[in-house]
Coordinates of C-alpha atoms in Angstrom, one line a residue:
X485 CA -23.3 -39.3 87.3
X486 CA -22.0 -42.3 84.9
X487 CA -19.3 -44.8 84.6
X488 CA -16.5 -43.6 83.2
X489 CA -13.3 -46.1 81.9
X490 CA -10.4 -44.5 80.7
X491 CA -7.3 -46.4 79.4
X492 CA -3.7 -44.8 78.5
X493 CA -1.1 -46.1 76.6
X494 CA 2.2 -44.7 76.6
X495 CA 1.3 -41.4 78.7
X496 CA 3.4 -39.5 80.8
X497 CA 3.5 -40.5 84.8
X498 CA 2.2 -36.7 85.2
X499 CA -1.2 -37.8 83.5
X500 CA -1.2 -41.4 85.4
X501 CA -0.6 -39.2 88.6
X502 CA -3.9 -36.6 87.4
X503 CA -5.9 -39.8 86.8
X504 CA -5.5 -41.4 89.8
X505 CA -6.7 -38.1 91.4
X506 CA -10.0 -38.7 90.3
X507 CA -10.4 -42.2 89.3
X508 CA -9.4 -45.9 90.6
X509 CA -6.5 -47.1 88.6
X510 CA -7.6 -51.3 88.4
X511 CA -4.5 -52.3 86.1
X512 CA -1.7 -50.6 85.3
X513 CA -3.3 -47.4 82.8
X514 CA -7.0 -48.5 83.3
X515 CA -9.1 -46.0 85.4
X516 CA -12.7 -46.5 86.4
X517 CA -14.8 -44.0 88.6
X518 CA -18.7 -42.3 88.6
X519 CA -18.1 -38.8 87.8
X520 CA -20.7 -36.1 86.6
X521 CA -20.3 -34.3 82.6
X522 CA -18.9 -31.9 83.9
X523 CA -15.8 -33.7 85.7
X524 CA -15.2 -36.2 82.6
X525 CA -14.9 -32.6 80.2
X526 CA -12.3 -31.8 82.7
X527 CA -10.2 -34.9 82.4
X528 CA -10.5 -34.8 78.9
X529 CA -9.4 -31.3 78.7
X530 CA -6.0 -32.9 81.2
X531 CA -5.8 -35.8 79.0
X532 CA -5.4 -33.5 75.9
X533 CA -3.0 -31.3 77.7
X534 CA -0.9 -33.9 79.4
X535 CA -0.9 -36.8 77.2
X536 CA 1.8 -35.5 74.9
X537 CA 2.9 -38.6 72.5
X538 CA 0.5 -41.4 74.3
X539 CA -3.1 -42.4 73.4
X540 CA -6.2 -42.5 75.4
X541 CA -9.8 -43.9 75.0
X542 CA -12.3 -42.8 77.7
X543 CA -15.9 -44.4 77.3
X544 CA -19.0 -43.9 79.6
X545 CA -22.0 -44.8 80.1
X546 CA -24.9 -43.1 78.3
X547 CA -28.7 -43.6 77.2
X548 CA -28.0 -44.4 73.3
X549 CA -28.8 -47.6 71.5
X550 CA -24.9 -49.4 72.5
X551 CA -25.3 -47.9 76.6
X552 CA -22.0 -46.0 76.0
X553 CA -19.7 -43.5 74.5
X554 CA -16.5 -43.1 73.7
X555 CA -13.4 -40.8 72.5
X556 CA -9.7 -41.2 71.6
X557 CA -6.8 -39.5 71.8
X558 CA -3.7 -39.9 70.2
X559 CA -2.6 -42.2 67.4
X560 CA -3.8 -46.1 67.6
X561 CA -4.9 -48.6 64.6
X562 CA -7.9 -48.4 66.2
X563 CA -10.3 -45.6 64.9
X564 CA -13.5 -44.7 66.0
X565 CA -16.3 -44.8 63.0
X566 CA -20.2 -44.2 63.0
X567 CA -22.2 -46.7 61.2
X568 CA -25.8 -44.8 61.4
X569 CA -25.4 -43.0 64.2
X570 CA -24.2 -46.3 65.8
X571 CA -20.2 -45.8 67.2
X572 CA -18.3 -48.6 65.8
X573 CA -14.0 -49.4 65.9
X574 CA -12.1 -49.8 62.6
X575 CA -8.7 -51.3 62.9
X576 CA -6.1 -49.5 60.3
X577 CA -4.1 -52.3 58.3
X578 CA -0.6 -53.1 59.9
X579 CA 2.4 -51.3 58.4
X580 CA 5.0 -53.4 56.4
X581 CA 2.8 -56.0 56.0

């Protein structure tokens, strides 16, 4: 079992609705809870079914270097990068700028 944090942005209240199943919703689209591998596949597997035009991250926590993990879903400016092997956030330049 680890943490898990997953935040939603713009996702349908179907998904909100599946994640509250599972995890504690603390703010309006943040979800925190201790689940097993095996449960956060399965949420990701929901999130990538039911997230339709929305974007997700879900991190946890793991034994690397930086204690954690993440993934994204969707379209954000933020965009996950590794730095050897070290998982790092690149923010894409605003448009019309």
């Amino acid at each position: 079992m680890s943490m898990l944090v997953v935040v939603t942005e713009n996702v349908p209240p179907r998904l909100r609705g599946r994640l509250a199943v599972w995890l504690l919703e603390v703010r309006a689209g943040v979800y925190i809870g201790d689940t097993s591998s095996k449960m956060r596949a399965m949420i990701w597997q929901q999130i990538g079914t039911l997230a339709e035009e929305g974007n997700v991250v879900m991190a946890w926590a793991t034994n690397t270097e930086s204690g954690f993990e993440f993934q994204t879903y969707g379209v954000n400016r933020r965009i996950p990068v590794d730095l050897d092997g070290l998982r790092l956030v690149s923010f894409l330049p605003v448009e019309n700028q």
